[in-house]
PDB file of C-alpha atoms and ligand atoms in Angstrom:
ATOM      1  CA  MET A1051       0.000   0.000   0.000  1.00 48.00           C
ATOM      2  CA  LYS A1052       1.329   3.370  -0.959  1.00 48.00           C
ATOM      3  CA  ARG A1053       1.651   5.687   2.006  1.00 52.00           C
ATOM      4  CA  LYS A1054       1.167   9.370   1.635  1.00 52.00           C
ATOM      5  CA  GLN A1055       4.494  11.017   2.350  1.00 52.00           C
ATOM      6  CA  LYS A1056       4.289  12.936   5.580  1.00 52.00           C
ATOM      7  CA  ARG A1057       5.463  16.509   5.341  1.00 53.00           C
ATOM      8  CA  GLN A1058       7.737  17.683   8.125  1.00 46.00           C
ATOM      9  CA  LYS A1059       5.897  20.498   9.865  1.00 52.00           C
ATOM     10  CA  ARG A1060       8.165  23.496  10.224  1.00 59.00           C
ATOM     11  CA  PRO A1061       7.358  26.694  12.028  1.00 65.00           C
ATOM     12  CA  THR A1062       6.757  29.148   9.262  1.00 68.00           C
ATOM     13  CA  ALA A1063       6.542  32.878   9.555  1.00 70.00           C
ATOM     14  CA  GLN A1064       3.119  34.439   9.181  1.00 70.00           C
ATOM     15  CA  LYS A1065       2.668  35.908   5.719  1.00 71.00           C
ATOM     16  CA  THR A1066       3.567  39.414   6.796  1.00 82.00           C
ATOM     17  CA  GLU A1067       6.512  38.413   9.012  1.00 85.00           C
ATOM     18  CA  ARG A1068       9.960  37.671   7.673  1.00 94.00           C
ATOM     19  CA  LEU A1069      12.719  35.647   9.289  1.00 96.00           C
ATOM     20  CA  ARG A1070      16.404  36.092   8.521  1.00 97.00           C
ATOM     21  CA  VAL A1071      19.009  33.852  10.145  1.00 98.00           C
ATOM     22  CA  LEU A1072      21.391  35.787  12.370  1.00 98.00           C
ATOM     23  CA  LEU A1073      23.082  32.989  14.328  1.00 98.00           C
ATOM     24  CA  ARG A1074      23.153  29.404  13.133  1.00 98.00           C
ATOM     25  CA  HIS A1075      22.463  26.570  15.543  1.00 98.00           C
ATOM     26  CA  ALA A1076      25.972  25.122  15.167  1.00 98.00           C
ATOM     27  CA  ALA A1077      27.571  28.474  16.027  1.00 98.00           C
ATOM     28  CA  ILE A1078      25.262  28.854  19.035  1.00 98.00           C
ATOM     29  CA  GLN A1079      26.203  25.395  20.277  1.00 98.00           C
ATOM     30  CA  ARG A1080      29.934  26.125  19.966  1.00 98.00           C
ATOM     31  CA  ARG A1081      29.593  29.420  21.816  1.00 98.00           C
ATOM     32  CA  VAL A1082      27.375  27.963  24.563  1.00 98.00           C
ATOM     33  CA  ALA A1083      29.988  25.247  25.161  1.00 98.00           C
ATOM     34  CA  ALA A1084      32.696  27.930  25.387  1.00 98.00           C
ATOM     35  CA  VAL A1085      30.661  29.920  27.934  1.00 98.00           C
ATOM     36  CA  ALA A1086      30.161  26.720  29.958  1.00 98.00           C
ATOM     37  CA  ARG A1087      33.932  26.154  29.937  1.00 98.00           C
ATOM     38  CA  GLU A1088      34.463  29.690  31.280  1.00 98.00           C
ATOM     39  CA  ILE A1089      31.990  28.993  34.088  1.00 98.00           C
ATOM     40  CA  THR A1090      33.657  25.651  34.849  1.00 98.00           C
ATOM     41  CA  ARG A1091      37.044  27.417  35.045  1.00 98.00           C
ATOM     42  CA  ASP A1092      35.700  30.210  37.286  1.00 98.00           C
ATOM     43  CA  PHE A1093      34.283  27.897  39.975  1.00 98.00           C
ATOM     44  CA  PRO A1094      36.794  25.051  40.391  1.00 98.00           C
ATOM     45  CA  GLY A1095      35.499  22.377  42.757  1.00 96.00           C
ATOM     46  CA  GLU A1096      32.399  24.406  43.637  1.00 98.00           C
ATOM     47  CA  ARG A1097      28.691  24.084  43.008  1.00 98.00           C
ATOM     48  CA  VAL A1098      26.863  26.533  40.782  1.00 98.00           C
ATOM     49  CA  HIS A1099      23.164  27.264  41.117  1.00 98.00           C
ATOM     50  CA  LEU A1100      21.650  28.262  37.789  1.00 98.00           C
ATOM     51  CA  ILE A1101      18.541  30.442  37.873  1.00 98.00           C
ATOM     52  CA  GLY A1102      16.741  30.579  34.549  1.00 98.00           C
ATOM     53  CA  VAL A1103      14.511  33.503  33.698  1.00 98.00           C
ATOM     54  CA  LEU A1104      11.344  32.009  32.222  1.00 96.00           C
ATOM     55  CA  LYS A1105      10.492  31.474  29.585  1.00 95.00           C
ATOM     56  CA  GLY A1106      13.080  32.705  27.111  1.00 96.00           C
ATOM     57  CA  ALA A1107      16.156  31.301  28.852  1.00 98.00           C
ATOM     58  CA  CYS A1108      14.978  27.698  29.127  1.00 98.00           C
ATOM     59  CA  ILE A1109      16.629  26.464  25.908  1.00 98.00           C
ATOM     60  CA  PHE A1110      19.902  28.268  26.612  1.00 98.00           C
ATOM     61  CA  LEU A1111      19.946  26.990  30.194  1.00 98.00           C
ATOM     62  CA  ALA A1112      19.267  23.417  29.099  1.00 98.00           C
ATOM     63  CA  ASP A1113      22.209  23.452  26.678  1.00 98.00           C
ATOM     64  CA  LEU A1114      24.515  25.433  28.975  1.00 98.00           C
ATOM     65  CA  ILE A1115      24.127  23.254  32.062  1.00 98.00           C
ATOM     66  CA  ARG A1116      24.957  20.080  30.140  1.00 98.00           C
ATOM     67  CA  GLU A1117      28.326  21.561  29.181  1.00 98.00           C
ATOM     68  CA  ILE A1118      29.243  22.634  32.734  1.00 98.00           C
ATOM     69  CA  ASP A1119      31.611  20.221  34.439  1.00 98.00           C
ATOM     70  CA  LEU A1120      30.753  21.062  38.069  1.00 98.00           C
ATOM     71  CA  ASP A1121      28.111  20.274  40.671  1.00 98.00           C
ATOM     72  CA  THR A1122      24.985  22.108  39.569  1.00 98.00           C
ATOM     73  CA  SER A1123      21.440  22.851  40.615  1.00 98.00           C
ATOM     74  CA  ILE A1124      18.607  24.689  38.880  1.00 98.00           C
ATOM     75  CA  ASP A1125      15.790  26.998  39.812  1.00 98.00           C
ATOM     76  CA  PHE A1126      13.572  29.354  37.813  1.00 98.00           C
ATOM     77  CA  MET A1127      12.000  32.769  38.104  1.00 98.00           C
ATOM     78  CA  ALA A1128       9.375  34.269  35.841  1.00 96.00           C
ATOM     79  CA  VAL A1129       8.944  37.918  35.061  1.00 92.00           C
ATOM     80  CA  ALA A1130       6.294  39.672  33.013  1.00 83.00           C
ATOM     81  CA  SER A1131       7.441  39.699  29.410  1.00 57.00           C
ATOM     82  CA  TYR A1132       6.908  42.016  26.497  1.00 51.00           C
ATOM     83  CA  GLY A1133       3.672  40.163  25.706  1.00 50.00           C
ATOM     84  CA  LYS A1134       2.848  40.490  22.043  1.00 52.00           C
ATOM     85  CA  SER A1135       4.644  43.733  21.543  1.00 61.00           C
ATOM     86  CA  LYS A1136       8.266  44.214  20.527  1.00 64.00           C
ATOM     87  CA  GLU A1137       8.727  47.046  23.007  1.00 66.00           C
ATOM     88  CA  SER A1138       9.191  46.716  26.751  1.00 63.00           C
ATOM     89  CA  SER A1139       6.575  48.315  28.956  1.00 61.00           C
ATOM     90  CA  GLY A1140       9.456  49.476  31.148  1.00 65.00           C
ATOM     91  CA  GLN A1141       7.837  47.715  34.099  1.00 76.00           C
ATOM     92  CA  VAL A1142       9.086  44.465  35.546  1.00 85.00           C
ATOM     93  CA  ARG A1143       6.778  42.221  37.534  1.00 89.00           C
ATOM     94  CA  LEU A1144       7.752  39.012  39.286  1.00 93.00           C
ATOM     95  CA  ASN A1145       5.334  36.255  38.280  1.00 95.00           C
ATOM     96  CA  LYS A1146       7.164  33.315  39.847  1.00 97.00           C
ATOM     97  CA  ASP A1147       9.699  33.373  42.646  1.00 97.00           C
ATOM     98  CA  LEU A1148      12.381  30.803  43.451  1.00 98.00           C
ATOM     99  CA  ASP A1149      11.520  27.500  45.095  1.00 97.00           C
ATOM    100  CA  SER A1150      14.472  27.593  47.460  1.00 94.00           C
ATOM    101  CA  ASN A1151      16.886  29.705  49.470  1.00 97.00           C
ATOM    102  CA  ILE A1152      20.017  30.944  47.658  1.00 98.00           C
ATOM    103  CA  ALA A1153      21.976  32.183  50.702  1.00 98.00           C
ATOM    104  CA  GLY A1154      25.608  31.101  50.404  1.00 98.00           C
ATOM    105  CA  LEU A1155      25.272  29.742  46.860  1.00 98.00           C
ATOM    106  CA  ASN A1156      27.201  30.607  43.707  1.00 98.00           C
ATOM    107  CA  VAL A1157      24.275  31.871  41.678  1.00 98.00           C
ATOM    108  CA  ILE A1158      24.322  32.311  37.919  1.00 98.00           C
ATOM    109  CA  LEU A1159      21.327  34.174  36.604  1.00 98.00           C
ATOM    110  CA  VAL A1160      20.666  32.843  33.105  1.00 98.00           C
ATOM    111  CA  GLU A1161      18.802  35.099  30.675  1.00 98.00           C
ATOM    112  CA  ASP A1162      18.077  34.912  26.969  1.00 98.00           C
ATOM    113  CA  ILE A1163      18.855  38.528  26.118  1.00 97.00           C
ATOM    114  CA  LEU A1164      20.118  41.647  27.834  1.00 97.00           C
ATOM    115  CA  ASP A1165      18.288  44.502  26.159  1.00 94.00           C
ATOM    116  CA  THR A1166      17.351  47.653  28.119  1.00 93.00           C
ATOM    117  CA  GLY A1167      18.682  45.954  31.258  1.00 94.00           C
ATOM    118  CA  LEU A1168      15.499  46.633  33.249  1.00 93.00           C
ATOM    119  CA  THR A1169      14.727  42.956  33.854  1.00 93.00           C
ATOM    120  CA  LEU A1170      18.200  41.935  34.956  1.00 95.00           C
ATOM    121  CA  SER A1171      18.733  45.041  37.122  1.00 94.00           C
ATOM    122  CA  TYR A1172      15.519  44.249  38.944  1.00 94.00           C
ATOM    123  CA  LEU A1173      16.356  40.561  39.361  1.00 96.00           C
ATOM    124  CA  ARG A1174      19.934  41.276  40.433  1.00 97.00           C
ATOM    125  CA  ARG A1175      18.691  43.679  43.096  1.00 95.00           C
ATOM    126  CA  ILE A1176      16.185  41.272  44.629  1.00 96.00           C
ATOM    127  CA  LEU A1177      18.613  38.333  44.473  1.00 98.00           C
ATOM    128  CA  LEU A1178      21.475  40.238  46.121  1.00 98.00           C
ATOM    129  CA  GLU A1179      19.186  40.951  49.081  1.00 98.00           C
ATOM    130  CA  ARG A1180      19.102  37.173  49.658  1.00 98.00           C
ATOM    131  CA  ASN A1181      22.864  36.935  50.296  1.00 98.00           C
ATOM    132  CA  PRO A1182      24.191  34.530  47.677  1.00 98.00           C
ATOM    133  CA  LYS A1183      27.928  33.779  47.965  1.00 98.00           C
ATOM    134  CA  THR A1184      28.393  35.130  44.429  1.00 98.00           C
ATOM    135  CA  LEU A1185      26.007  36.368  41.766  1.00 98.00           C
ATOM    136  CA  LYS A1186      26.931  36.269  38.084  1.00 98.00           C
ATOM    137  CA  ILE A1187      24.873  36.914  34.988  1.00 98.00           C
ATOM    138  CA  ALA A1188      24.954  34.783  31.841  1.00 98.00           C
ATOM    139  CA  ALA A1189      23.111  36.164  28.822  1.00 98.00           C
ATOM    140  CA  LEU A1190      22.989  34.374  25.500  1.00 98.00           C
ATOM    141  CA  LEU A1191      22.564  37.673  23.646  1.00 98.00           C
ATOM    142  CA  ASP A1192      23.491  41.252  24.416  1.00 98.00           C
ATOM    143  CA  LYS A1193      22.069  44.332  22.672  1.00 97.00           C
ATOM    144  CA  PRO A1194      24.224  47.035  24.305  1.00 95.00           C
ATOM    145  CA  SER A1195      22.856  49.824  22.124  1.00 94.00           C
ATOM    146  CA  ARG A1196      19.462  49.519  23.846  1.00 90.00           C
ATOM    147  CA  ARG A1197      20.678  49.803  27.427  1.00 94.00           C
ATOM    148  CA  ILE A1198      18.748  52.046  29.845  1.00 92.00           C
ATOM    149  CA  GLN A1199      20.057  50.555  33.109  1.00 92.00           C
ATOM    150  CA  ASP A1200      23.796  50.356  33.742  1.00 94.00           C
ATOM    151  CA  ILE A1201      24.293  46.594  33.813  1.00 97.00           C
ATOM    152  CA  GLU A1202      26.626  44.127  32.078  1.00 97.00           C
ATOM    153  CA  ALA A1203      26.573  40.343  31.918  1.00 98.00           C
ATOM    154  CA  ASP A1204      29.579  38.388  33.206  1.00 98.00           C
ATOM    155  CA  TYR A1205      29.137  35.795  30.458  1.00 98.00           C
ATOM    156  CA  VAL A1206      27.809  36.798  27.039  1.00 98.00           C
ATOM    157  CA  GLY A1207      27.136  34.450  24.144  1.00 98.00           C
ATOM    158  CA  PHE A1208      26.881  36.996  21.334  1.00 98.00           C
ATOM    159  CA  THR A1209      26.711  40.767  21.093  1.00 98.00           C
ATOM    160  CA  ILE A1210      24.119  41.630  18.452  1.00 98.00           C
ATOM    161  CA  PRO A1211      22.896  44.787  16.722  1.00 96.00           C
ATOM    162  CA  ASN A1212      19.640  46.519  17.584  1.00 96.00           C
ATOM    163  CA  GLU A1213      17.246  44.131  15.861  1.00 96.00           C
ATOM    164  CA  PHE A1214      14.355  42.106  17.190  1.00 96.00           C
ATOM    165  CA  VAL A1215      15.321  38.435  17.269  1.00 98.00           C
ATOM    166  CA  VAL A1216      13.460  35.178  17.797  1.00 98.00           C
ATOM    167  CA  GLY A1217      14.349  31.503  18.104  1.00 98.00           C
ATOM    168  CA  TYR A1218      16.392  29.349  20.485  1.00 98.00           C
ATOM    169  CA  GLY A1219      13.936  30.271  23.251  1.00 98.00           C
ATOM    170  CA  LEU A1220      13.190  33.857  22.227  1.00 98.00           C
ATOM    171  CA  ASP A1221       9.651  34.631  21.190  1.00 96.00           C
ATOM    172  CA  TYR A1222       7.362  37.064  19.481  1.00 95.00           C
ATOM    173  CA  GLY A1223       3.902  36.719  21.033  1.00 92.00           C
ATOM    174  CA  GLU A1224       4.980  33.258  22.318  1.00 94.00           C
ATOM    175  CA  ARG A1225       5.842  32.004  18.817  1.00 96.00           C
ATOM    176  CA  TYR A1226       9.188  30.975  17.307  1.00 97.00           C
ATOM    177  CA  ARG A1227      10.799  29.739  20.539  1.00 98.00           C
ATOM    178  CA  ASN A1228      11.395  26.381  18.827  1.00 98.00           C
ATOM    179  CA  LEU A1229      13.591  27.672  16.003  1.00 98.00           C
ATOM    180  CA  LYS A1230      17.095  26.228  16.254  1.00 98.00           C
ATOM    181  CA  ASP A1231      18.726  29.330  14.816  1.00 98.00           C
ATOM    182  CA  VAL A1232      18.410  32.857  16.173  1.00 98.00           C
ATOM    183  CA  CYS A1233      16.661  34.890  13.474  1.00 98.00           C
ATOM    184  CA  VAL A1234      15.860  38.531  12.943  1.00 98.00           C
ATOM    185  CA  LEU A1235      12.101  39.034  12.745  1.00 96.00           C
ATOM    186  CA  ASP A1236      10.850  41.747  10.454  1.00 91.00           C
ATOM    187  CA  VAL A1237       7.253  42.738  11.052  1.00 81.00           C
ATOM    188  CA  PRO A1238       5.920  45.433   8.737  1.00 75.00           C
ATOM    189  CA  ILE A1239       4.446  48.416  10.573  1.00 68.00           C
ATOM    190  CA  ALA A1240       0.682  48.449  10.054  1.00 59.00           C
TER     191      ALA A1240
HETATM  192  P1  LIG B   2      15.177  44.068  29.090  1.00 86.76           P
HETATM  193  O1  LIG B   2      14.485  44.121  30.414  1.00 86.76           O
HETATM  194  O2  LIG B   2      14.788  45.210  28.208  1.00 86.76           O
HETATM  195  O3  LIG B   2      16.675  43.887  29.168  1.00 86.76           O
HETATM  196  O4  LIG B   2      14.563  42.877  28.297  1.00 86.76           O
HETATM  197  C1  LIG B   2      14.738  41.601  28.600  1.00 86.76           C
HETATM  198  C2  LIG B   2      13.619  40.750  28.057  1.00 86.76           C
HETATM  199  O5  LIG B   2      12.972  41.340  26.927  1.00 86.76           O
HETATM  200  C3  LIG B   2      14.195  39.459  27.560  1.00 86.76           C
HETATM  201  O6  LIG B   2      14.197  38.509  28.559  1.00 86.76           O
HETATM  202  C4  LIG B   2      13.273  39.088  26.435  1.00 86.76           C
HETATM  203  O7  LIG B   2      12.209  38.308  26.924  1.00 86.76           O
HETATM  204  C5  LIG B   2      12.735  40.403  25.910  1.00 86.76           C
HETATM  205  N1  LIG B   2      13.448  40.824  24.684  1.00 86.76           N
HETATM  206  C6  LIG B   2      14.308  41.835  24.531  1.00 86.76           C
HETATM  207  N2  LIG B   2      14.771  41.923  23.277  1.00 86.76           N
HETATM  208  C7  LIG B   2      14.177  40.904  22.608  1.00 86.76           C
HETATM  209  C8  LIG B   2      14.272  40.434  21.248  1.00 86.76           C
HETATM  210  O8  LIG B   2      14.996  40.953  20.382  1.00 86.76           O
HETATM  211  N3  LIG B   2      13.507  39.351  20.958  1.00 86.76           N
HETATM  212  C9  LIG B   2      12.708  38.724  21.860  1.00 86.76           C
HETATM  213  N4  LIG B   2      12.602  39.124  23.129  1.00 86.76           N
HETATM  214  C10 LIG B   2      13.330  40.201  23.498  1.00 86.76           C
HETATM  215 MG1  LIG B   3      10.132  37.280  25.931  1.00 86.76          MG
END
């Protein structure tokens, strides 16, 4: 019996949206492994506690932690995101707090992208109040040209130009997180 060939379903851009590859999956994987080696070197013989900022950082965190050659543990926080818009509201709201105490731990806050810096400044401030032993920031992407708050990441995957990107965890209205590459998303202004 002849079977109908199944078409692989791929996430396709809506008709009016255009995707352009900025960072290929293979390059991301190489860079994530290099960042993990830096972390492994910086904390010899110690445990690192990775805190992922939901939801964008989950893919980066999952790849990063598997390349770290140390004792590790994971927790997550969730903050209000951009929603459907491409612009930040400028307000940060904590939607989910940590499950456990971080006092005395080597904390690495893992974020998908450092843009205006509002989110990470807020999270850094509330986490420092909880007395971790150390607090570092790992961001897959950095858009320094957009910075409003004075904050830098200790570990950066890639510095990128001021363009709106999706894929590898990053979304636009919750879509495109499953793309393996990081792509620039062009949405025509209505
Ligand atoms: P910040 O508070 O402006 O630094 O923004 C951080 C958050 O905004 C990130 O965690 C992302 O969720 C979102 N964001 C910023 N730039 C982009 C982008 O280019 N694509 C998708 N999300 C972005
Ligand atoms: Mg987001």
